Structure formats: structure tokens, C-alpha cells
Short mmCIF file of C-alpha atoms in Angstrom, two decimals:
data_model
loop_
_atom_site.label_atom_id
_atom_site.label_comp_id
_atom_site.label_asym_id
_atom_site.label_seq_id
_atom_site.Cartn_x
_atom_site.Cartn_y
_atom_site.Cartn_z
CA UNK N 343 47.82 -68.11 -81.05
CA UNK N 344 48.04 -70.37 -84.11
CA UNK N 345 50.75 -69.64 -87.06
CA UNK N 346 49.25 -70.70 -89.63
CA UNK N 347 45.70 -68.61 -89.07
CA UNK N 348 48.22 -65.51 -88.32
CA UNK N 349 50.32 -66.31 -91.57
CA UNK N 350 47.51 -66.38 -93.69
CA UNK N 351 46.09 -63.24 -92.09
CA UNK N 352 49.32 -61.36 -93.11
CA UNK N 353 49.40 -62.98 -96.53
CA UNK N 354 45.65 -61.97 -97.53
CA UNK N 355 46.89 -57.88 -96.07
CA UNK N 356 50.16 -58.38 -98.13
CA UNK N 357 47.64 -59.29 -101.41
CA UNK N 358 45.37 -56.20 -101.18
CA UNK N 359 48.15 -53.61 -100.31
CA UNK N 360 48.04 -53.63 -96.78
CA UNK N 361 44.60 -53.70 -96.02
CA UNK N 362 42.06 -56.29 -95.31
CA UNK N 363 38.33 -55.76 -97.39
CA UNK N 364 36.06 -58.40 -95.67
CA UNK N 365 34.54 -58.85 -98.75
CA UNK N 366 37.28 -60.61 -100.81
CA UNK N 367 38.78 -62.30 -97.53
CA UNK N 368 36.72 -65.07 -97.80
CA UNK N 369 38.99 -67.64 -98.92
CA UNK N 370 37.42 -68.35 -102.11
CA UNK N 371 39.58 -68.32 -105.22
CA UNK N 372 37.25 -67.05 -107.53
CA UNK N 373 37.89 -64.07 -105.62
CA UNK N 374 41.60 -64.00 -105.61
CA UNK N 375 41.66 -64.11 -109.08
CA UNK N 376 42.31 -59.98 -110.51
CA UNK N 377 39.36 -57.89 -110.84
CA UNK N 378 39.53 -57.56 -114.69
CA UNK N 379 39.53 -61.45 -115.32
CA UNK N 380 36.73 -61.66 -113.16
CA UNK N 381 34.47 -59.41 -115.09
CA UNK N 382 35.45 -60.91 -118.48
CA UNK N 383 34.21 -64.28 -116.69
CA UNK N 384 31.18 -62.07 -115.76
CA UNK N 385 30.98 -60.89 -119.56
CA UNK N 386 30.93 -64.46 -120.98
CA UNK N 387 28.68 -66.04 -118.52
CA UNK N 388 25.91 -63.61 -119.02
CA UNK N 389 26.34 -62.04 -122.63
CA UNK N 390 22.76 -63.07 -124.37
CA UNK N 391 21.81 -65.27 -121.62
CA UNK N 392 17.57 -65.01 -121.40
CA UNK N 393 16.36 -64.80 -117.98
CA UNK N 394 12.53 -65.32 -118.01
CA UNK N 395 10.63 -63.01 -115.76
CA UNK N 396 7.77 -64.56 -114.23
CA UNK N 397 4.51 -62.81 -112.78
CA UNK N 398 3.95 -62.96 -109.08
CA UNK N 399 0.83 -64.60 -108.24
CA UNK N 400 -0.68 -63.60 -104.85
CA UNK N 401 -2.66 -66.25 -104.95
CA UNK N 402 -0.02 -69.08 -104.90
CA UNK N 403 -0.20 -71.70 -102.30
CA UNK N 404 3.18 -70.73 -99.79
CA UNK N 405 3.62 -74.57 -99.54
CA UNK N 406 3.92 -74.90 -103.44
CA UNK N 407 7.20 -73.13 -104.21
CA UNK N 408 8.53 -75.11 -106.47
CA UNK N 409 5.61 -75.16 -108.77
CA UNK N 410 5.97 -71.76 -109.80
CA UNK N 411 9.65 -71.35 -109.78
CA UNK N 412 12.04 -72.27 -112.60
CA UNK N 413 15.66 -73.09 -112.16
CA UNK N 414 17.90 -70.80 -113.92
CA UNK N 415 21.56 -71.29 -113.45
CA UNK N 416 22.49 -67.77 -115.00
CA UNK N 417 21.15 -66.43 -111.46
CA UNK N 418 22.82 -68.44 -109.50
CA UNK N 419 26.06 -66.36 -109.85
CA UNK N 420 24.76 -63.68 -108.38
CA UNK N 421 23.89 -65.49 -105.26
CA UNK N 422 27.11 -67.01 -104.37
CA UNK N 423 28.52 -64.39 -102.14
CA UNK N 424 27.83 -60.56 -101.79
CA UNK N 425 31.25 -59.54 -103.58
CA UNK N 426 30.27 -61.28 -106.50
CA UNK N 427 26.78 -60.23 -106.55
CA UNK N 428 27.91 -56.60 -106.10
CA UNK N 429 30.75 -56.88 -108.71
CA UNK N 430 28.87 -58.87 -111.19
CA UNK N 431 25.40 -56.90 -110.76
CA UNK N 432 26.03 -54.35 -113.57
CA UNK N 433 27.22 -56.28 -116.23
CA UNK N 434 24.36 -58.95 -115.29
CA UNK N 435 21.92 -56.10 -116.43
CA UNK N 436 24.03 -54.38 -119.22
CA UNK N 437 24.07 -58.04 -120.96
CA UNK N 438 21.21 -60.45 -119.85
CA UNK N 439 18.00 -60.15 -121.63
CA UNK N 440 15.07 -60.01 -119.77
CA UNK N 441 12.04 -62.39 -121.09
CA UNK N 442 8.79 -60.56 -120.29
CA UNK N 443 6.85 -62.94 -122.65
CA UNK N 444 5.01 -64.34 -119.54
CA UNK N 445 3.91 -61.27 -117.84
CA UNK N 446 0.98 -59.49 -118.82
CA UNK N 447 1.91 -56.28 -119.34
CA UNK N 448 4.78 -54.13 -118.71
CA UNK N 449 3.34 -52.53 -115.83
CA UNK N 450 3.20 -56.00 -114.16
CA UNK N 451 6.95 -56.49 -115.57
CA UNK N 452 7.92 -53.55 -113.82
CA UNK N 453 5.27 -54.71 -110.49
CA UNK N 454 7.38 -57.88 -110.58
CA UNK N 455 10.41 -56.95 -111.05
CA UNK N 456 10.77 -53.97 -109.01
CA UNK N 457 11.59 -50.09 -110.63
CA UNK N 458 14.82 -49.64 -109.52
CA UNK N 459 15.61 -53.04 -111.76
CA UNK N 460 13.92 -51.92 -114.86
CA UNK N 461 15.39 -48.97 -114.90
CA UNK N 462 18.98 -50.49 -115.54
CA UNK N 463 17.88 -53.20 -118.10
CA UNK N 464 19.35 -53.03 -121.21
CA UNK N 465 17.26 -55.93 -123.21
CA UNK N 466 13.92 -57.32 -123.47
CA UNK N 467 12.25 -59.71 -124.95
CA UNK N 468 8.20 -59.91 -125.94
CA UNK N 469 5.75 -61.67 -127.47
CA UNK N 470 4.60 -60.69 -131.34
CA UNK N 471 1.31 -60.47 -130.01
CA UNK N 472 2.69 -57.47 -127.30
CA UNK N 473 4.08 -56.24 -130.51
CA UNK N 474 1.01 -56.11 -132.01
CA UNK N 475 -1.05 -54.22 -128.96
CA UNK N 476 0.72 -51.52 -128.91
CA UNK N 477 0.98 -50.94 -133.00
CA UNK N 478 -3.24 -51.38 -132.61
CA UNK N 479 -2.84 -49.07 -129.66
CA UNK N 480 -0.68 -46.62 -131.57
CA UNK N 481 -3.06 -47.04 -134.87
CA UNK N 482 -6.35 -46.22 -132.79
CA UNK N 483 -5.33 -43.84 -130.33
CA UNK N 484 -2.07 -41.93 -131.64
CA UNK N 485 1.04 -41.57 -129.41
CA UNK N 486 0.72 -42.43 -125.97
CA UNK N 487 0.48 -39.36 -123.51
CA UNK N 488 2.71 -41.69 -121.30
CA UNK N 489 5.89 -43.99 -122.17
CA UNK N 490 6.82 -46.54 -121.11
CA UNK N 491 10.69 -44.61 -121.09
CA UNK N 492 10.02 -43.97 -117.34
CA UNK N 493 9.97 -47.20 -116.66
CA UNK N 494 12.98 -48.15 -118.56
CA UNK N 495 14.34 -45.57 -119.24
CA UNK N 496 18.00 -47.88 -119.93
CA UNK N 497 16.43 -50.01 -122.84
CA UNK N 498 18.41 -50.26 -126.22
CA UNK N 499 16.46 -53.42 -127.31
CA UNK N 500 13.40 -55.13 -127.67
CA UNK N 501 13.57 -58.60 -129.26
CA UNK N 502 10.12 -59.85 -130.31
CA UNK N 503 9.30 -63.55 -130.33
CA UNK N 504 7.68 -64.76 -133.53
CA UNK N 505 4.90 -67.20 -132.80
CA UNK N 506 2.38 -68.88 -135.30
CA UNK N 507 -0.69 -67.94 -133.63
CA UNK N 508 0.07 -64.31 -132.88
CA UNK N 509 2.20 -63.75 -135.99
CA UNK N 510 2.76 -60.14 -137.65
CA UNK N 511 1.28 -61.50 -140.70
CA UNK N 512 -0.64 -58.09 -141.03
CA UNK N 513 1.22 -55.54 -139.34
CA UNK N 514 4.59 -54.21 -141.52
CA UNK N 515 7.84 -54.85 -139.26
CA UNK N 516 8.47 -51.19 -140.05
CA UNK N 517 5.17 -50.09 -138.32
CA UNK N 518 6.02 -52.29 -135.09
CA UNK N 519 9.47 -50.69 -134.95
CA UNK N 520 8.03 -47.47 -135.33
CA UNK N 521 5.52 -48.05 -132.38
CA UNK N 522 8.31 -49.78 -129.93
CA UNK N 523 10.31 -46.49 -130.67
CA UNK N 524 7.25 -44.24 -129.69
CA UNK N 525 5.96 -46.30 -126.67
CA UNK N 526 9.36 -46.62 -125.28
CA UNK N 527 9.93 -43.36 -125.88
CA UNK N 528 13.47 -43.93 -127.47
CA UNK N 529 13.58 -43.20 -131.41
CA UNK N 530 16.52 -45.40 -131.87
CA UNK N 531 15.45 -48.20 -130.13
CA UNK N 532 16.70 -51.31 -131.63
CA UNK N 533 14.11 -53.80 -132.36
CA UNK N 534 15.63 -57.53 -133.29
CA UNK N 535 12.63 -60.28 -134.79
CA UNK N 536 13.55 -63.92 -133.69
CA UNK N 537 11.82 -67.16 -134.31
#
């Protein structure tokens, strides 16, 4: 039997208190490093980062992958091992905001990104002219019977692209705030306007 394989072995079970976890014995160290430091690394890596959700398209060529994907580094964390993925997952959704401005609605958003995800995101960010649907919506047909709170039920905030051509020019801030709140079904939904 080799030493050196059997002295690391006892070295690793010396590190976690006597017992080995296959998941942090992997040699990697990232993983060594203590739990706590590792999640503030977590924190700063993801804190504001925008992921942007794209729509599945079931008619997309399966020899054209890379035409519909975009690279985002932010994700790559995640897939780097499952301890890290499985220590990093919650603060990945308490702090990364989730760019819905491609998808078409937030059924779809929900289609594409699965429920059990939208139920634990924290942030999203729309389109004005989303915005705008739903204070029309609101304005022409009262409060919804249904919210969108089942869906995500975890949302604190909405941030709400400002574009040129879809601009809130004549809907009050107030009123869209007011109809987030309602279709979200969370009064004190915080709703942030960016450029």
C-alpha cells in the first residue's frame, strides 16, 4: 500500500473531525478553505449579478447550440462540483437577479425556468413595456382573480428596465408600483426603475 495516498487519507479524516464527507474530499482547495469564507466568496460573486433568462424554443435546430446560448460566467460556479453547487445554490438565488426581459410572459418565465426555481427567486428584472401590461391590465379589468404570488411566491423585487420605445411616459411610477404589488400579490413589493 502506498504512504503517501494513506497519509493523506488520515490527514483529510483528521481535517473534518474524524470523518470523511466525499463531498469535500476532492482535493480541491476551494473546498478546504472554512465554510463561512466560502459563502462570503459566494456573497460577493453573485450579489447584483443579472442572469438573463432565455425562452426555450422547441423549434431550435439540436445541431445549433451555440446560437441560442449565451455565456455567462456567474453560472459557471455552480457547475464546478456538486459541493459547491449545493453550498452556493441558496445564496445564488437570495442575490442574483433574474432578467426575464426576453421571455414573453411570466408564465413562460416560470415554463423555462422550472417552478421549484421561481419559487426561491428573490429579484427580477422586466421590461417597462411588461410594466405597462399589467397597469393596462389592472386599469381595464381590476385585480387579477389570480397572482402571479404562486409562482413566486419569494419575490421582494422587481426592477423595470427603462427603454425609449416602451417608456412610462404615460403611466405614473406610482400606478406601476401599485399594479406590481397587486399582480404579485405582495403589497410591499419593492419596485427599483433603472435605465
Amino acid at each position: 500500500m502506498d504512504n503517501s495516498v494513506s497519509d493523506s487519507g488520515a490527514f483529510l479524516t483528521h481535517l473534518h473531525g474524524g470523518t470523511t464527507n466525499k463531498d469535500t474530499d476532492c482535493g480541491s482547495p476551494f473546498l478546504r478553505l472554512p465554510a463561512e469564507l466560502r459563502n462570503m466568496i459566494y456573497e460577493h460573486t453573485f450579489n447584483n449579478e443579472t442572469i438573463l433568462v432565455r425562452q426555450k424554443d422547441d423549434d431550435e435546430e439540436p445541431h445549433h447550440p451555440a446560437r441560442t446560448r449565451t455565456y455567462q460566467p456567474i453560472i459557471a460556479l455552480l457547475f464546478t462540483c456538486r459541493q459547491t453547487r449545493k453550498e452556493s445554490s441558496a445564496i445564488f438565488d437570495d442575490r442574483v437577479i433574474f432578467d426575464l426581459t426576453s421571455c414573453y410572459n411570466f408564465t413562460m418565465a416560470e415554463f423555462d425556468l422550472g417552478s421549484d426555481k421561481c419559487r426561491v427567486i428573490k429579484s427580477i428584472q422586466i421590461n417597462s413595456r411588461d410594466a405597462k401590461r399589467l397597469v393596462l391590465r389592472l386599469q381595464s379589468e381590476g385585480p387579477p382573480r389570480v397572482s402571479y404570488h404562486h409562482s413566486f411566491p419569494s419575490l421582494q423585487c422587481v426592477f423595470i428596465r427603462h427603454s425609449p420605445i416602451f417608456g412610462l411616459l404615460s403611466v405614473s411610477h406610482e400606478l406601476v408600483v401599485r399594479a406590481m404589488g397587486i399582480f404579485f400579490g405582495n403589497e410591499k413589493l419593492g419596485v427599483r426603475f433603472i435605465a
